[in-house]
CSV table of C-alpha atoms and ligand atoms in Angstrom, one decimal:
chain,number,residue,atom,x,y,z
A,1,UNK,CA,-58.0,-17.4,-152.4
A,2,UNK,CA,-56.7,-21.2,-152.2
A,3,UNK,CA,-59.3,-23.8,-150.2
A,4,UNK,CA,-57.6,-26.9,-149.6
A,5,UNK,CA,-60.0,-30.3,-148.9
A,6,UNK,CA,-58.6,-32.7,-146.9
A,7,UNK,CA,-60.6,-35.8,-148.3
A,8,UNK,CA,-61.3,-34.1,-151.2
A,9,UNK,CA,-62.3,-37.1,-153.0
A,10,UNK,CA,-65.1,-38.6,-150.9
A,11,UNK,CA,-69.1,-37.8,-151.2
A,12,UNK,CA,-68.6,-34.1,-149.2
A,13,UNK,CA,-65.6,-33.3,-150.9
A,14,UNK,CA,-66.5,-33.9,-154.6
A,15,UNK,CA,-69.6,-31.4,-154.7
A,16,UNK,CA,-67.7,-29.1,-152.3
A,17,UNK,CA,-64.9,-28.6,-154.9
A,18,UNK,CA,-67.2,-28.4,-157.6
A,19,UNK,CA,-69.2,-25.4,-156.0
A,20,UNK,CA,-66.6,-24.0,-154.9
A,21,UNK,CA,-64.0,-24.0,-157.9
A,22,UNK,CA,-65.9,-21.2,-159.7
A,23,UNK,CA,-64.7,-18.4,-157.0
A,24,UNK,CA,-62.1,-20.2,-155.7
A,25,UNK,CA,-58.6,-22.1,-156.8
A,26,UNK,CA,-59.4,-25.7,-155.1
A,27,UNK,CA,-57.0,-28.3,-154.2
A,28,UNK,CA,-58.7,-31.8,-153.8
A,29,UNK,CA,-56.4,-33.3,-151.1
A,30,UNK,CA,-56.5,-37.6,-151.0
A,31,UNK,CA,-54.2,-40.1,-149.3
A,32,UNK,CA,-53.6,-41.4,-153.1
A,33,UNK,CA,-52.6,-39.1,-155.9
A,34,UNK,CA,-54.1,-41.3,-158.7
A,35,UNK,CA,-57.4,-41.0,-156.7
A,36,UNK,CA,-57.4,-36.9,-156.6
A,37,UNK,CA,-56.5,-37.0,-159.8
A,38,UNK,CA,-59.1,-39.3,-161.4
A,39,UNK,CA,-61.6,-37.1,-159.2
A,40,UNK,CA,-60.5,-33.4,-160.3
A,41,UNK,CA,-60.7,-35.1,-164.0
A,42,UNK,CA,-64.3,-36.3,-163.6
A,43,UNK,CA,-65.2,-33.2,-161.4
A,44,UNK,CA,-63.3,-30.7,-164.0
A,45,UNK,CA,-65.0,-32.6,-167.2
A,46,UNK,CA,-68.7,-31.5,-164.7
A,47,UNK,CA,-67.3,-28.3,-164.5
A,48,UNK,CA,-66.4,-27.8,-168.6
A,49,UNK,CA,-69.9,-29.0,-170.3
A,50,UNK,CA,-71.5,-26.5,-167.6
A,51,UNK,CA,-69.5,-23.8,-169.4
A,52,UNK,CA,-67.2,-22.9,-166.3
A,53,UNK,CA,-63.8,-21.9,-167.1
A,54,UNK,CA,-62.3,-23.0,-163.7
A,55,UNK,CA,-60.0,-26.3,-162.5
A,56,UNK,CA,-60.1,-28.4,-159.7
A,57,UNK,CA,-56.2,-29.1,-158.9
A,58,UNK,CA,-55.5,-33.0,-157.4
A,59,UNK,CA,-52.5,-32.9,-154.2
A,60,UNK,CA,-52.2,-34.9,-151.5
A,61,UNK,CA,-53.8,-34.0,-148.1
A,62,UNK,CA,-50.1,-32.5,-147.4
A,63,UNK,CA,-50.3,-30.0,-150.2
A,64,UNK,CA,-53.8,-29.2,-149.5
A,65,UNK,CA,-53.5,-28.1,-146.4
A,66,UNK,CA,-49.5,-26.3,-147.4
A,67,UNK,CA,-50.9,-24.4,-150.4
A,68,UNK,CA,-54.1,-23.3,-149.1
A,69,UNK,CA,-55.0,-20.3,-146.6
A,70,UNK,CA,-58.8,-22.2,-146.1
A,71,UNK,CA,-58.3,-26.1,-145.2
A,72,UNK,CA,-61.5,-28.4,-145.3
A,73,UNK,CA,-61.6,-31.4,-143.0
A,74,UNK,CA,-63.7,-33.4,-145.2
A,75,UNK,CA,-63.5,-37.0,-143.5
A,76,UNK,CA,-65.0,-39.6,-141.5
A,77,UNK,CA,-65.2,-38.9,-137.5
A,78,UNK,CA,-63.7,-42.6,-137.1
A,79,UNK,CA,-60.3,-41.2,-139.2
A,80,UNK,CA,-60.1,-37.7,-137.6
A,81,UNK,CA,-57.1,-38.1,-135.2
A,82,UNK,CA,-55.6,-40.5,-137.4
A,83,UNK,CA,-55.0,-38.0,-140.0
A,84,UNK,CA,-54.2,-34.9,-138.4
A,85,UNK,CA,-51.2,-37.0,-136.7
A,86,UNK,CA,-49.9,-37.5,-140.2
A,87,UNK,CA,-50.4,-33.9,-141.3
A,88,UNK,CA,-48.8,-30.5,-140.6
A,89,UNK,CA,-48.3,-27.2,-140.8
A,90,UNK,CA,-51.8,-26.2,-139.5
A,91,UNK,CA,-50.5,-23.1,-138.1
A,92,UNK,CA,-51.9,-19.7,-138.9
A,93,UNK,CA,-54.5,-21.8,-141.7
A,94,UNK,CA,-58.3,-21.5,-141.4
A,95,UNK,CA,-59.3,-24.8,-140.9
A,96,UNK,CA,-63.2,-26.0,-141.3
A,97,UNK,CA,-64.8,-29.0,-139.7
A,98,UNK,CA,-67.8,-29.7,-141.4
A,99,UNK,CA,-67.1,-33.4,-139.1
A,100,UNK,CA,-70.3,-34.9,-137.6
A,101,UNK,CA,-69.3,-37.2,-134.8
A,102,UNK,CA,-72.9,-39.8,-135.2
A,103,UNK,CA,-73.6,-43.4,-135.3
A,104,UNK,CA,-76.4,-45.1,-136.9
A,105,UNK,CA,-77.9,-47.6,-134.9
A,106,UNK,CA,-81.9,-48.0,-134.2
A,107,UNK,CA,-82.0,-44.3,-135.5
A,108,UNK,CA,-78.6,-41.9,-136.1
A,109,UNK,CA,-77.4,-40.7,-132.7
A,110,UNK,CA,-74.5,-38.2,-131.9
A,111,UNK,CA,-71.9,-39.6,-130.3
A,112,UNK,CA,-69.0,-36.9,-129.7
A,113,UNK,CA,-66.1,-37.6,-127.8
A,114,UNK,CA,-64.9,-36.5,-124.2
A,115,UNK,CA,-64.1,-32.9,-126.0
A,116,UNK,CA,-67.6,-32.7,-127.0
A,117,UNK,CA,-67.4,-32.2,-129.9
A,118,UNK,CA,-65.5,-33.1,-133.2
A,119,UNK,CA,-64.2,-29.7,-133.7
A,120,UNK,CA,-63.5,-29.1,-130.1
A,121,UNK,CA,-61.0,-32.7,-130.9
A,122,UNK,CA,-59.7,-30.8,-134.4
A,123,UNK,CA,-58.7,-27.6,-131.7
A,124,UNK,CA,-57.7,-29.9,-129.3
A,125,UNK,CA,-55.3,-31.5,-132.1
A,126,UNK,CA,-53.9,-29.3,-134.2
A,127,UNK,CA,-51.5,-26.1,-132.4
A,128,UNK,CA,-52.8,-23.5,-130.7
A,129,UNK,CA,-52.0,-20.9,-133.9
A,130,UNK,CA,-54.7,-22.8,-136.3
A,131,UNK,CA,-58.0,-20.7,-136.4
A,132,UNK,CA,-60.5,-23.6,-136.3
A,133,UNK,CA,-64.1,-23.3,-137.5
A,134,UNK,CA,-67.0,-25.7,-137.9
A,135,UNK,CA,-69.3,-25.4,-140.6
A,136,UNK,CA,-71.4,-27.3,-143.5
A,137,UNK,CA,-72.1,-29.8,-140.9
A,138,UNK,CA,-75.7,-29.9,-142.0
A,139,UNK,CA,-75.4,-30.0,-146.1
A,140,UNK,CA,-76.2,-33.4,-147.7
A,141,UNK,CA,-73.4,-34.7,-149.9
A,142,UNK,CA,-76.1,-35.3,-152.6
A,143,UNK,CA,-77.3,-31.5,-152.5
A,144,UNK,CA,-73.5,-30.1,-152.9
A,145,UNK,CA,-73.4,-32.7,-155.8
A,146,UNK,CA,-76.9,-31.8,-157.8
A,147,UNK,CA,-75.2,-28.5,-159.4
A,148,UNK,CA,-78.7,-28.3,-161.1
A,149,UNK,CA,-80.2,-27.5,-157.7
A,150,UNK,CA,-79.3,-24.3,-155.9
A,151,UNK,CA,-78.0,-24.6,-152.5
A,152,UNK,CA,-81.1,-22.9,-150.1
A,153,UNK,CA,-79.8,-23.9,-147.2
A,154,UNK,CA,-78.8,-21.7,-143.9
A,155,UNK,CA,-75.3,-22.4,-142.4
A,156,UNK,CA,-74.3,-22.2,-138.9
A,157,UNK,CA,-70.5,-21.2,-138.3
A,158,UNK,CA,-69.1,-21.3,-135.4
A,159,UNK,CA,-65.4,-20.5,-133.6
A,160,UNK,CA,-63.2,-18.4,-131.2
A,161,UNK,CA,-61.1,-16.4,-133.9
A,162,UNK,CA,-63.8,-13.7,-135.2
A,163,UNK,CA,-61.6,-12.7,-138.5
A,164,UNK,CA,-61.8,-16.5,-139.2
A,165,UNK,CA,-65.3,-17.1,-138.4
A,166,UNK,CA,-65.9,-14.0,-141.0
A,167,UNK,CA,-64.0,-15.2,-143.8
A,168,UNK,CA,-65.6,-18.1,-143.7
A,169,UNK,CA,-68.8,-16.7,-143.7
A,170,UNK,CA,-68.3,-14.8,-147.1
A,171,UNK,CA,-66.8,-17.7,-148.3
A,172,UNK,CA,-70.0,-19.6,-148.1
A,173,UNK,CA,-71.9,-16.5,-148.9
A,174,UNK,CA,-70.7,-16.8,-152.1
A,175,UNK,CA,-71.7,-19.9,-152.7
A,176,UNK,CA,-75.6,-20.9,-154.5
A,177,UNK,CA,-77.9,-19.5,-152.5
A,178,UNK,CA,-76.1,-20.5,-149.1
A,179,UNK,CA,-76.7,-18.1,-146.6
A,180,UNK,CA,-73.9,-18.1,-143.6
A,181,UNK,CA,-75.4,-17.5,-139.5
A,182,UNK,CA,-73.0,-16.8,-137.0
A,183,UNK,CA,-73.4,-19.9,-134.1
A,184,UNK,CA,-70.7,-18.4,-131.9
A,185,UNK,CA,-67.6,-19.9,-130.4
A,186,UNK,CA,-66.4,-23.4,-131.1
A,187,UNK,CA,-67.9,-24.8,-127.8
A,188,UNK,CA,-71.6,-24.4,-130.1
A,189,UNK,CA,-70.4,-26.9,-132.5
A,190,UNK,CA,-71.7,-29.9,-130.5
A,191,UNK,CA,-75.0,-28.4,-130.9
A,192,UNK,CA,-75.1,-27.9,-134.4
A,193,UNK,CA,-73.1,-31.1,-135.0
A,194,UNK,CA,-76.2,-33.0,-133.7
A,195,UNK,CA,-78.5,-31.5,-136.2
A,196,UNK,CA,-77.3,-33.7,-138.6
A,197,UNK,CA,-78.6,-37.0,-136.6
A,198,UNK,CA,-82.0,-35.2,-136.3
A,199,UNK,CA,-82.4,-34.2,-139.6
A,200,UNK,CA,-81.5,-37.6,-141.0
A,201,UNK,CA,-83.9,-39.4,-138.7
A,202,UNK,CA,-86.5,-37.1,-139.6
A,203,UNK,CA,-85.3,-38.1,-143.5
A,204,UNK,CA,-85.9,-41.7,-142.4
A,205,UNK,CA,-89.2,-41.2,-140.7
A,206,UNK,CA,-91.1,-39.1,-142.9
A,207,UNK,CA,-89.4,-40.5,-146.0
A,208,UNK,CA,-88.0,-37.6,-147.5
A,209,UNK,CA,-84.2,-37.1,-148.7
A,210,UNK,CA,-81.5,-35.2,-147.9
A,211,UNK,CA,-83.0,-32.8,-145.7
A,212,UNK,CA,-81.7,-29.1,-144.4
A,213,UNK,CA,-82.1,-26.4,-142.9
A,214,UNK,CA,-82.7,-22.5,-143.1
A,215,UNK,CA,-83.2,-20.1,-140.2
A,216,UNK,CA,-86.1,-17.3,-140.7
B,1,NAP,N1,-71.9,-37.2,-146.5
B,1,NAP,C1,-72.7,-36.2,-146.1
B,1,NAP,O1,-73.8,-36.0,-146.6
B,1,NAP,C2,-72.2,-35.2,-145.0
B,1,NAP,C3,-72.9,-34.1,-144.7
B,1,NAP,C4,-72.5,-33.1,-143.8
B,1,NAP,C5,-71.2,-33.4,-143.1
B,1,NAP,N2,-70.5,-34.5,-143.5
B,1,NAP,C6,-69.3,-34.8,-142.8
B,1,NAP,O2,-68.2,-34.6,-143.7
B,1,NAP,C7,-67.2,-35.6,-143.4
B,1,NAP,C8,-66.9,-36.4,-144.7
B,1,NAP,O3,-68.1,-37.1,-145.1
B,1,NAP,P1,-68.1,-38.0,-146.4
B,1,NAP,O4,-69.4,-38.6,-146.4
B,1,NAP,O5,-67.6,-37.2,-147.5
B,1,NAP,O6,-67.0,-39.1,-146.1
B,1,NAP,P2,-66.4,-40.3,-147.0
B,1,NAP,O7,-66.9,-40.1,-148.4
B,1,NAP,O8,-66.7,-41.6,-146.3
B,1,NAP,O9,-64.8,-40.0,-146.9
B,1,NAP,C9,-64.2,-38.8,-147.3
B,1,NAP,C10,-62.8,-39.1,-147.6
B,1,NAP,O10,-62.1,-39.4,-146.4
B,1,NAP,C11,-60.9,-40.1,-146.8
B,1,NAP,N3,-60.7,-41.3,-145.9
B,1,NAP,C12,-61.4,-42.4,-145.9
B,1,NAP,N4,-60.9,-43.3,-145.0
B,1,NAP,C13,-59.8,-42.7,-144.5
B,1,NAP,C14,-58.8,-43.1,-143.5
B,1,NAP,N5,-58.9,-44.3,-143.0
B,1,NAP,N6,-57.9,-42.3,-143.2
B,1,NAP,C15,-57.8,-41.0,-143.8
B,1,NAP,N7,-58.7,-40.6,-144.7
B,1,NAP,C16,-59.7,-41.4,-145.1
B,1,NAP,C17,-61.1,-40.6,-148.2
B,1,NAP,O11,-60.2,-39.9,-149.0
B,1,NAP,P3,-58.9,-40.5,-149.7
B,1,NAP,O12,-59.1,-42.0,-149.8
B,1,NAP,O13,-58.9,-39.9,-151.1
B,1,NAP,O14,-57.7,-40.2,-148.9
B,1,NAP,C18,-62.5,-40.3,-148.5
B,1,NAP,O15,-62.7,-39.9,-149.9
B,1,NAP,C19,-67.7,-36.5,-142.3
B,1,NAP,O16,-67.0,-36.2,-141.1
B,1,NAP,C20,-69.2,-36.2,-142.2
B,1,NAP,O17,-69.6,-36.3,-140.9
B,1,NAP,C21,-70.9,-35.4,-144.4
């Protein structure tokens, strides 16, 4: 199967594609081809001295999101409509917000718009056929990155297209120790997008790093 990352190159995206690549054929999508490339090369170099025999493939977002059946969103909040107006052919693709919509002011603070939340916007955006999910929202970039580390994290997925929701599900099933919990339809995602505010003010105010979560 071919996961496409829109953004593939920024903090999420890099340890994404790197945990992902050895079960999956990964395209790291960018605005600039040099920059994809110069990240697969650095990411695929990772990959080789840990003895995997996989490759991360650089494209533009375009081609991400064209030559794979699972599309990441991995950008900012601030550049979400932006982008999906210069991008196509959504239709029939699994597409994954991991998108926290939060601003960091006195403490972090969720901040979705009229929708509710960010991937409320992505449905809102992209055609009716594209089978939108939200998930990862609450996976520090610096944990996908440590490939040292396993991932113990618990990961709430939520959306309105059930076969969707489940193939995303084993998709991050297969992944470290990640273990997939189904949240329910799209109209959850605002509550598990503002985990990621919490959990970062509770980083702040206890001094710890990079904190998750699990569900027991
Ligand atoms: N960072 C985390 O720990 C974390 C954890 C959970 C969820 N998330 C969510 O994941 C998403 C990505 O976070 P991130 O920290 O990886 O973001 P980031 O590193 O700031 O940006 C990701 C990528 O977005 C693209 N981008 C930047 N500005 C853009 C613009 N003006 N228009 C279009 N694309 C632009 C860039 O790719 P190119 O320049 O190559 O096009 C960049 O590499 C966010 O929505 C965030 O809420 C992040």
């Amino acid at each position: 199967m071919k996961i496409g990352i829109v953004g593939g190159t920024g903090d999420i995206g890099e340890g994404m594609a790197m945990r992902l690549a050895p079960h999956f054929d990964v395209l790291v999508g960018s605005r600039e081809k040099e920059k994809a490339e110069i990240s697969c090369q650095q990411g695929n170099e990772t990959l080789k001295k840990r003895g995997h025999e996989c490759y991360l493939s650089a494209a533009s977002n375009q081609k991400a999101i064209d030559d794979a059946e699972i599309v990441i969103l991995a950008i900012p909040f601030r550049h979400l409509a932006g982008t999906l107006e210069t991008l196509h052919g959504f239709d029939d693709k699994i597409v994954v917000s991991p998108i926290n919509p939060m601003e960091k002011r006195e403490f972090f603070v969720f901040v979705p718009p009229p929708e509710g939340s960010a991937a409320l916007l992505v449905k809102k955006i992209l055609p009716e056929r594209a089978r939108v999910c939200s998930a990862f929202n609450t996976i520090a970039a610096n944990k996908w990155k440590a490939l040292d580390e396993e991932l113990v994290y618990s990961v709430p997925v939520c959306s309105d297209d059930a076969a969707a929701k489940q193939q995303v599900m084993k998709v991050i099933n297969t992944i470290s120790k990640l273990q997939a919990f189904d949240a329910g339809p799209l109209a959850v995602s605002a509550m598990v997008e503002s985990l990621t505010p919490l959990l970062l003010n509770i980083a702040r105010y206890n001094r710890m790093r990079d904190v998750g979560i699990q569900f027991r």
